[in-house]
XYZ file of C-alpha atoms in Angstrom:
571
model
C 102.491 -2.472 69.467
C 104.089 1.145 69.598
C 104.471 3.470 66.272
C 107.981 4.887 66.118
C 108.000 8.344 66.993
C 110.287 10.681 65.533
C 112.964 12.545 67.197
C 111.295 15.816 69.099
C 114.113 18.293 68.619
C 112.520 21.655 67.375
C 112.075 25.330 67.732
C 108.295 26.686 68.937
C 106.935 30.018 68.307
C 104.994 31.997 70.805
C 102.566 34.154 68.587
C 101.080 37.099 69.264
C 98.410 39.658 67.816
C 99.470 42.857 66.227
C 96.943 45.610 66.652
C 96.253 47.254 62.993
C 95.939 50.763 63.758
C 98.694 51.192 66.583
C 101.264 53.400 66.430
C 104.864 51.590 67.480
C 106.720 54.709 68.250
C 104.160 56.400 70.415
C 102.080 53.609 71.609
C 98.333 55.220 70.900
C 95.884 54.498 68.253
C 96.788 55.850 65.110
C 93.886 57.785 62.702
C 94.376 61.011 60.789
C 96.720 62.438 63.176
C 99.175 60.057 64.052
C 99.945 58.057 60.373
C 98.397 60.924 58.362
C 100.674 61.951 55.443
C 100.898 65.110 56.497
C 103.236 64.316 59.392
C 105.736 63.207 57.098
C 105.963 66.361 55.171
C 104.413 64.506 52.004
C 101.007 64.384 50.446
C 98.872 61.488 49.920
C 99.284 61.292 46.486
C 102.820 61.348 47.048
C 102.994 58.400 49.702
C 100.490 56.661 46.966
C 102.921 57.046 44.401
C 105.853 55.892 46.688
C 104.244 52.625 47.628
C 103.440 52.143 43.901
C 107.650 52.481 43.017
C 108.093 50.458 46.307
C 105.575 47.653 44.756
C 107.174 47.506 41.257
C 110.824 48.131 42.410
C 111.109 51.395 40.674
C 113.316 52.677 43.928
C 116.672 54.200 42.029
C 118.840 57.119 41.832
C 117.221 60.435 40.368
C 119.519 62.131 37.612
C 121.383 64.699 40.293
C 122.653 61.295 41.881
C 120.562 61.125 44.754
C 118.911 58.253 46.057
C 115.048 57.770 46.204
C 111.803 56.628 44.927
C 112.224 59.192 42.084
C 111.017 58.380 38.083
C 114.392 59.790 36.993
C 116.310 57.631 34.877
C 119.441 58.123 36.897
C 122.301 55.241 37.829
C 120.210 52.520 39.719
C 123.301 51.041 41.216
C 124.044 54.097 43.713
C 123.440 54.315 47.403
C 120.038 56.154 48.390
C 120.532 59.211 50.795
C 118.189 62.405 51.248
C 115.938 62.908 47.920
C 112.704 64.036 47.491
C 111.223 60.714 48.139
C 113.690 59.345 50.616
C 112.115 58.462 54.372
C 114.231 60.443 55.750
C 112.625 63.479 54.401
C 109.657 62.344 56.093
C 110.843 61.694 59.178
C 109.759 58.258 59.179
C 112.042 55.118 59.585
C 112.365 52.639 56.803
C 110.337 50.123 59.003
C 107.619 52.456 59.391
C 107.109 53.215 55.591
C 107.003 49.433 54.848
C 104.324 49.019 57.460
C 102.835 51.594 55.761
C 103.103 49.730 52.860
C 101.511 46.798 54.346
C 98.396 48.407 55.660
C 97.743 50.070 52.410
C 98.042 46.713 50.544
C 95.513 45.306 52.815
C 93.151 47.888 52.150
C 93.546 49.543 55.661
C 93.950 53.041 54.338
C 90.382 54.823 54.485
C 88.694 57.770 55.861
C 88.169 57.528 59.560
C 84.946 58.528 61.496
C 85.862 62.317 61.716
C 86.173 62.445 57.735
C 90.166 62.538 57.966
C 92.162 60.810 55.730
C 94.752 58.021 57.444
C 95.309 54.404 58.381
C 93.101 53.811 60.826
C 91.691 50.250 61.760
C 87.839 51.602 60.802
C 86.484 49.986 63.741
C 87.587 51.868 66.682
C 90.648 53.059 68.212
C 92.613 49.850 69.164
C 90.718 47.164 67.070
C 93.184 44.358 66.733
C 93.483 42.346 63.326
C 94.838 39.325 63.366
C 98.609 39.235 62.627
C 101.629 36.847 63.602
C 105.268 37.942 64.865
C 107.305 35.299 63.447
C 110.820 33.835 62.819
C 111.190 34.407 59.038
C 113.851 31.739 57.850
C 114.390 28.182 56.914
C 111.652 26.194 58.707
C 111.866 22.239 59.299
C 108.929 19.907 61.217
C 111.497 17.731 62.484
C 109.453 15.539 65.073
C 106.078 15.678 63.134
C 103.706 17.310 65.359
C 102.475 19.761 62.526
C 103.807 22.939 63.962
C 105.701 25.234 61.818
C 109.213 27.280 62.387
C 110.907 23.909 64.169
C 114.874 24.358 63.560
C 117.759 22.328 63.996
C 121.076 22.990 62.875
C 124.168 20.531 62.313
C 127.706 21.925 63.719
C 129.503 24.130 61.403
C 126.581 25.303 59.532
C 124.918 28.595 60.053
C 121.516 29.432 61.483
C 120.207 32.981 59.943
C 116.636 34.431 60.647
C 115.099 37.623 61.578
C 111.928 38.199 63.648
C 109.251 39.988 62.157
C 105.926 39.745 60.493
C 104.817 36.797 57.419
C 107.179 37.348 54.226
C 103.433 37.022 52.308
C 102.380 39.859 54.073
C 105.008 42.405 52.932
C 105.746 43.244 49.171
C 109.171 41.508 49.182
C 110.777 40.973 52.684
C 110.218 40.097 56.190
C 109.679 43.420 57.944
C 112.166 43.078 61.000
C 111.454 44.456 64.607
C 114.466 45.275 66.933
C 114.943 42.970 69.811
C 117.171 41.710 72.561
C 118.020 38.584 74.612
C 116.716 38.141 77.831
C 117.729 34.664 78.534
C 119.681 31.283 77.012
C 119.449 28.096 78.081
C 121.502 24.799 77.362
C 119.665 21.489 77.947
C 117.507 23.267 80.523
C 120.276 25.369 82.349
C 121.029 29.045 81.844
C 124.322 29.798 80.040
C 125.660 33.029 79.122
C 125.394 34.019 75.449
C 128.087 32.698 72.987
C 130.381 34.511 71.070
C 129.676 33.414 68.274
C 126.168 34.155 68.376
C 125.739 37.448 66.584
C 122.715 39.705 65.864
C 121.542 42.929 64.600
C 119.316 44.288 67.427
C 117.662 46.860 65.355
C 117.243 44.876 62.074
C 115.708 41.915 63.682
C 118.782 39.917 62.331
C 120.141 36.474 64.219
C 122.641 34.776 63.153
C 124.899 31.314 64.866
C 127.149 29.333 63.347
C 127.940 26.698 66.284
C 130.787 24.444 66.742
C 130.661 20.486 67.652
C 131.397 21.148 71.042
C 127.957 23.243 71.206
C 126.059 20.628 70.470
C 122.526 20.399 72.489
C 119.462 21.563 72.838
C 118.956 25.578 73.428
C 116.143 27.952 74.509
C 116.575 31.569 73.316
C 113.752 34.120 74.914
C 113.750 37.140 72.900
C 112.498 40.721 73.578
C 110.769 41.893 70.882
C 110.483 45.693 71.123
C 107.498 47.887 69.720
C 105.618 45.113 68.439
C 101.773 43.612 68.639
C 100.800 46.938 70.543
C 103.066 46.440 73.776
C 106.504 47.749 74.935
C 107.685 44.282 74.745
C 106.935 40.723 73.424
C 108.600 37.533 74.492
C 109.141 35.275 72.006
C 110.781 31.586 73.094
C 112.809 29.506 70.363
C 113.972 26.295 70.832
C 117.109 25.771 68.727
C 118.669 22.351 68.525
C 122.382 21.886 67.460
C 122.474 18.258 66.027
C 124.709 15.940 67.702
C 122.699 15.968 71.135
C 122.930 12.531 71.587
C 126.520 12.147 69.690
C 127.710 14.454 72.250
C 126.016 12.762 75.561
C 126.106 9.162 73.625
C 128.834 8.782 70.830
C 130.039 6.686 68.761
C 126.808 4.228 68.812
C 127.618 1.404 66.639
C 126.570 -2.883 66.472
C 128.816 -5.184 64.850
C 128.246 -7.435 63.126
C 124.625 -5.875 62.437
C 123.622 -9.413 60.786
C 124.256 -12.502 63.303
C 123.199 -16.244 63.257
C 122.729 -17.197 67.372
C 122.047 -20.487 66.014
C 125.677 -20.595 65.054
C 126.635 -18.830 68.141
C 127.416 -15.634 66.704
C 126.724 -12.418 68.805
C 126.695 -8.978 68.131
C 128.569 -6.038 70.407
C 126.969 -2.905 70.574
C 129.531 -0.020 71.171
C 129.063 3.242 72.509
C 130.642 6.157 74.318
C 129.545 8.266 76.985
C 130.848 11.751 78.164
C 130.016 11.125 81.670
C 129.713 8.235 84.064
C 125.749 7.216 83.563
C 123.338 4.512 84.597
C 122.664 2.723 81.209
C 119.471 0.988 80.274
C 119.356 -0.370 76.428
C 116.066 -1.480 75.352
C 115.441 -3.779 71.973
C 112.466 -3.460 69.505
C 111.747 -5.863 67.235
C 111.170 -3.931 64.009
C 109.072 -4.522 60.652
C 107.986 -2.568 57.456
C 104.472 -3.372 56.978
C 103.856 -3.493 53.266
C 100.956 -2.037 51.575
C 101.202 -1.995 47.878
C 104.092 -0.857 46.407
C 103.741 2.297 48.373
C 106.158 3.038 51.603
C 106.176 0.497 53.863
C 104.595 1.156 57.716
C 107.426 0.954 60.025
C 106.359 -0.606 63.190
C 108.246 -1.541 66.101
C 107.212 -3.585 69.646
C 109.495 -3.452 72.517
C 111.287 -7.303 72.443
C 113.589 -7.118 75.928
C 115.488 -5.054 78.240
C 119.147 -5.982 77.567
C 120.691 -3.678 80.182
C 118.868 -2.256 83.063
C 120.153 0.798 84.576
C 123.316 -0.544 85.013
C 126.327 1.768 86.020
C 129.044 2.565 83.020
C 132.039 4.707 82.976
C 132.883 7.923 81.259
C 134.458 6.542 77.851
C 134.197 3.678 75.684
C 131.825 1.090 76.736
C 130.154 -2.132 75.042
C 127.596 -5.025 75.748
C 127.485 -8.194 73.820
C 123.763 -9.545 72.645
C 123.566 -13.267 71.600
C 120.487 -12.676 70.122
C 118.380 -14.477 72.939
C 115.511 -13.272 74.675
C 114.983 -12.864 78.453
C 113.913 -16.437 78.278
C 117.487 -17.426 77.097
C 115.722 -18.795 73.827
C 116.650 -17.420 70.352
C 114.541 -14.450 69.190
C 112.746 -15.419 65.899
C 114.297 -14.265 62.648
C 113.694 -10.260 62.125
C 115.223 -7.024 62.266
C 115.732 -5.356 65.641
C 116.131 -1.774 66.895
C 118.284 -0.865 69.684
C 117.646 2.313 71.992
C 120.109 3.246 74.460
C 119.408 5.880 77.558
C 122.230 6.884 79.727
C 121.092 8.992 82.828
C 123.411 11.111 85.154
C 123.346 14.245 87.362
C 122.101 16.445 84.651
C 119.306 14.286 82.732
C 118.636 11.316 80.596
C 119.860 11.412 77.402
C 118.360 8.855 74.743
C 120.122 7.336 71.683
C 117.038 6.474 69.531
C 117.714 7.746 66.150
C 115.034 8.707 63.609
C 113.928 6.264 61.039
C 113.564 8.097 57.794
C 112.759 5.631 55.051
C 114.369 5.697 51.551
C 115.523 3.469 48.744
C 118.158 1.461 48.386
C 119.836 0.358 45.014
C 119.496 -3.151 43.575
C 121.453 -4.739 41.172
C 121.951 -7.927 39.193
C 118.477 -9.053 39.429
C 118.279 -12.820 37.843
C 115.478 -15.251 38.200
C 115.791 -19.119 37.430
C 114.399 -21.378 36.116
C 111.592 -19.419 34.685
C 109.113 -22.618 35.075
C 108.542 -24.336 38.192
C 106.108 -26.144 39.510
C 105.043 -25.106 43.307
C 102.955 -27.866 44.033
C 105.566 -30.326 43.677
C 107.565 -28.443 46.405
C 110.014 -26.801 43.402
C 111.171 -23.164 43.765
C 112.386 -20.312 42.177
C 115.969 -18.886 42.710
C 115.791 -15.080 43.003
C 119.303 -13.429 43.135
C 119.939 -9.997 43.404
C 122.630 -7.249 45.084
C 122.038 -4.484 47.435
C 124.317 -1.364 47.798
C 123.231 -1.270 51.262
C 120.915 -3.209 53.634
C 117.295 -2.861 53.405
C 114.189 -4.337 53.693
C 113.595 -6.085 50.335
C 110.011 -6.969 48.586
C 109.639 -8.638 45.656
C 106.444 -8.982 43.742
C 104.720 -8.980 40.510
C 101.858 -8.105 38.091
C 98.746 -10.339 38.875
C 100.373 -11.240 42.000
C 97.657 -11.440 45.172
C 100.712 -10.822 47.950
C 104.530 -11.023 47.476
C 107.077 -13.432 47.090
C 109.501 -11.586 49.617
C 107.524 -9.058 52.039
C 109.593 -6.794 54.054
C 112.286 -8.983 55.106
C 115.677 -7.590 56.203
C 118.730 -8.629 53.895
C 122.336 -7.629 54.088
C 124.142 -5.518 51.678
C 125.922 -7.687 49.140
C 124.738 -10.365 46.877
C 121.668 -12.417 48.177
C 119.847 -15.451 47.167
C 115.999 -16.002 47.796
C 114.247 -19.366 47.083
C 110.789 -18.899 46.153
C 108.284 -21.594 46.549
C 105.275 -19.881 44.670
C 103.397 -19.226 47.145
C 102.337 -15.275 47.761
C 102.579 -13.652 51.160
C 99.280 -11.640 51.674
C 98.604 -8.368 53.457
C 95.449 -6.932 54.784
C 94.620 -3.513 54.416
C 96.284 -2.847 58.316
C 99.405 -4.310 57.051
C 99.699 -7.582 58.749
C 100.417 -10.989 57.194
C 100.131 -14.717 57.754
C 98.178 -16.096 54.772
C 99.737 -17.696 51.379
C 98.311 -18.492 48.265
C 99.815 -20.294 45.578
C 100.482 -18.438 42.307
C 99.878 -19.761 38.898
C 100.215 -18.004 35.648
C 102.890 -15.909 33.878
C 104.733 -13.236 35.851
C 106.436 -9.957 35.389
C 108.565 -9.900 38.896
C 109.557 -6.563 40.140
C 111.809 -5.643 43.294
C 111.953 -2.610 45.561
C 114.175 -2.183 48.932
C 113.545 -0.136 51.752
C 116.566 0.767 53.935
C 116.929 -0.439 57.250
C 117.440 2.208 60.521
C 121.039 3.233 61.468
C 120.461 1.298 64.910
C 119.546 -2.102 63.497
C 120.342 -5.833 64.246
C 119.294 -8.936 61.985
C 118.952 -11.980 63.294
C 119.365 -13.923 60.109
C 116.736 -16.680 58.860
C 118.163 -20.495 58.674
C 119.309 -21.587 55.804
C 121.513 -24.418 57.576
C 122.819 -27.341 55.909
C 121.683 -29.335 58.767
C 118.344 -30.258 56.867
C 118.373 -31.248 53.343
C 116.345 -32.486 50.627
C 112.914 -31.887 51.576
C 110.085 -33.258 49.788
C 106.382 -34.131 50.185
C 105.439 -37.051 47.959
C 102.702 -37.196 47.118
C 102.121 -33.009 47.104
C 98.578 -33.087 46.045
C 96.113 -35.719 48.185
C 92.663 -36.165 48.534
C 92.078 -37.541 52.340
C 88.774 -39.072 51.468
C 90.148 -41.326 49.005
C 92.533 -42.568 51.429
C 95.547 -40.455 49.803
C 98.625 -39.972 51.895
C 101.979 -37.867 51.309
C 104.788 -38.827 52.789
C 107.364 -35.951 54.406
C 110.967 -36.575 53.079
C 114.723 -34.973 54.509
C 118.212 -35.348 55.583
C 119.761 -34.760 58.276
C 123.784 -33.900 58.240
C 123.948 -34.717 62.037
C 122.569 -36.492 64.869
C 119.498 -33.973 65.775
C 116.256 -33.962 67.805
C 113.708 -33.239 65.453
C 110.282 -31.771 65.480
C 107.450 -31.886 62.427
C 104.254 -30.102 62.654
C 101.432 -29.194 60.040
C 99.270 -26.363 59.652
C 96.171 -26.041 57.694
C 95.187 -22.484 55.772
C 93.688 -21.004 58.549
C 96.633 -21.312 60.799
C 95.255 -24.702 62.825
C 98.406 -26.801 63.211
C 99.338 -30.148 64.983
C 102.340 -32.195 65.525
C 103.560 -35.256 63.581
C 106.890 -35.962 65.841
C 108.213 -34.064 68.690
C 111.681 -33.475 69.917
C 112.354 -37.267 68.550
C 116.484 -38.258 68.450
C 117.325 -39.158 64.560
C 120.724 -39.881 63.533
C 122.350 -38.469 59.855
C 120.886 -39.649 57.115
C 118.013 -40.157 54.960
C 114.313 -39.730 57.024
C 110.462 -39.889 56.311
C 107.236 -39.489 58.313
C 103.419 -40.112 56.907
C 100.714 -37.946 57.098
C 97.306 -39.802 56.634
C 95.677 -36.545 56.073
C 94.064 -36.145 59.975
C 94.305 -33.620 62.019
C 95.242 -33.247 65.691
C 92.067 -35.156 66.731
C 92.837 -37.984 64.536
C 89.766 -36.531 62.678
C 90.329 -36.864 58.364
C 91.220 -33.594 56.633
C 87.725 -33.577 54.641
C 85.601 -30.395 54.226
C 82.789 -32.286 53.063
C 82.289 -33.980 56.484
C 83.832 -31.559 59.082
C 84.325 -28.218 57.967
C 88.188 -28.184 57.769
C 89.403 -26.281 54.812
C 91.125 -27.480 51.484
C 93.922 -25.756 50.442
C 97.344 -25.267 51.170
C 99.047 -27.048 54.168
C 102.309 -26.306 55.654
C 104.806 -28.839 56.770
C 107.331 -27.445 59.149
C 110.666 -29.562 60.063
C 112.732 -28.183 62.631
C 116.663 -29.612 63.964
C 118.840 -29.182 66.507
C 122.151 -30.876 66.390
C 123.574 -32.695 69.191
C 126.827 -32.184 68.053
C 127.125 -28.984 67.092
C 123.988 -27.079 68.516
C 123.292 -25.916 65.397
C 119.545 -25.214 64.423
C 117.821 -25.598 61.131
C 113.861 -24.920 60.150
C 112.861 -26.096 56.486
C 109.191 -25.917 55.045
C 107.342 -28.190 52.454
C 103.671 -28.433 51.137
C 100.891 -30.677 50.932
C 97.778 -29.643 48.652
C 94.199 -30.919 50.043
C 91.676 -31.068 47.625
C 88.053 -32.437 48.373
């Protein structure tokens, strides 16, 4: 059993350590002489006042229209230039001023060992303080591995970020660092920087609006200048332009998505390759295990390889699947997902879309009749409509399980026949046991969307077998009571009948018997495979609900059907 992995298309940041107490411009450990306000021709009180104005957003124009951190009441909309409180007067860049602001806010301004005021680290020259150089921008952890700063972008959408220190460490904005581009790779190969990649090297700003032709996995290596106490620091970013799969393996679909292999139905998996490739297609059985009414646990298990490393040309291709496994037998009704791998001279590309759970709309939900007897093999008809294909869950208050538990259903109208037996799930999301539900129920429904690459083998509800019943439907074998299984065949068929007890033990009443069109019956005298009486008082066999399963395969059309009924055994 394997769990679905999410597509690992992301950006990974390389972190470094900033040495608080380092002069970015000079490369020296700073103290009273290096970052002392006297170097900027401004007093310490004035600098603290500037920091205060900055923190409260009081930068504006002075009455004489000069921009700066003045407490005057001038026009707040003019551009700043030289003024009494303009950084240009202190021969300090705006970035350095913001850095001083950061140090002050972090409580790192104090008197150093020489008793001189300054922004010293306080623990000796060059003592590092933890700080991170990051990318500040939209962040998506796309592959679910818990890392931050993971980026992906759709074609024709803009990706904009700055390289600097974390925003929460500064008063309002991401303090940027200047940088350059050392190297760019696409899909593992070094390329020239695209013309539509724009960056401001001084302000650390990167922006890119890729086209659909630029879909792929990119590796950008930035050289960050004068940061972390070093002349240059490398930060590698993996930027994924979505559509990598649709570039190499495009226009993927399966039609029809719901098939009945027993009726000869097949599905066609279509895809387009941009290069001749060796193609492998794998099919996984998919399920969603239900735990209460919360999100289901999506699981898949490799079922078969439909195509194994077969050469296919560039352009449109298609493969046909008849719903059968490697042994030539029809696989059990379920949802299956397909994965396409295409290997060429460049690399191996994979179409394996991430499954993201979500709810599908349910409408026109009705139940009839409102009363029924599950012991007598009577059933309810649950009718509803879905806006899109989904795993269907139907349950109710007071029910120990579900009437319909994670069954794949197509969009449009659906009809469920429920025999009053709830499917029980354990704490690990596994099923298998059923329990008869009695009393008054309020039914509720939920639908989880199917994966986009799903193919569903439909459950058999063929008219080949009809009018199934068990008479009597409640027996006490110790009293010599028997039950007769009755059914009608619409065509001459090969028929097998089996019975299973509540613990999953089963035995055969008939196996591959040729039976003609019409009514048929088979008796069960309350004995198991060993011929022993099913009687808990003598041999420990459990009482409860026993399931009768009738399988038929038409000798004329080849159609198959499976129908079930129940016999309740008491002591």
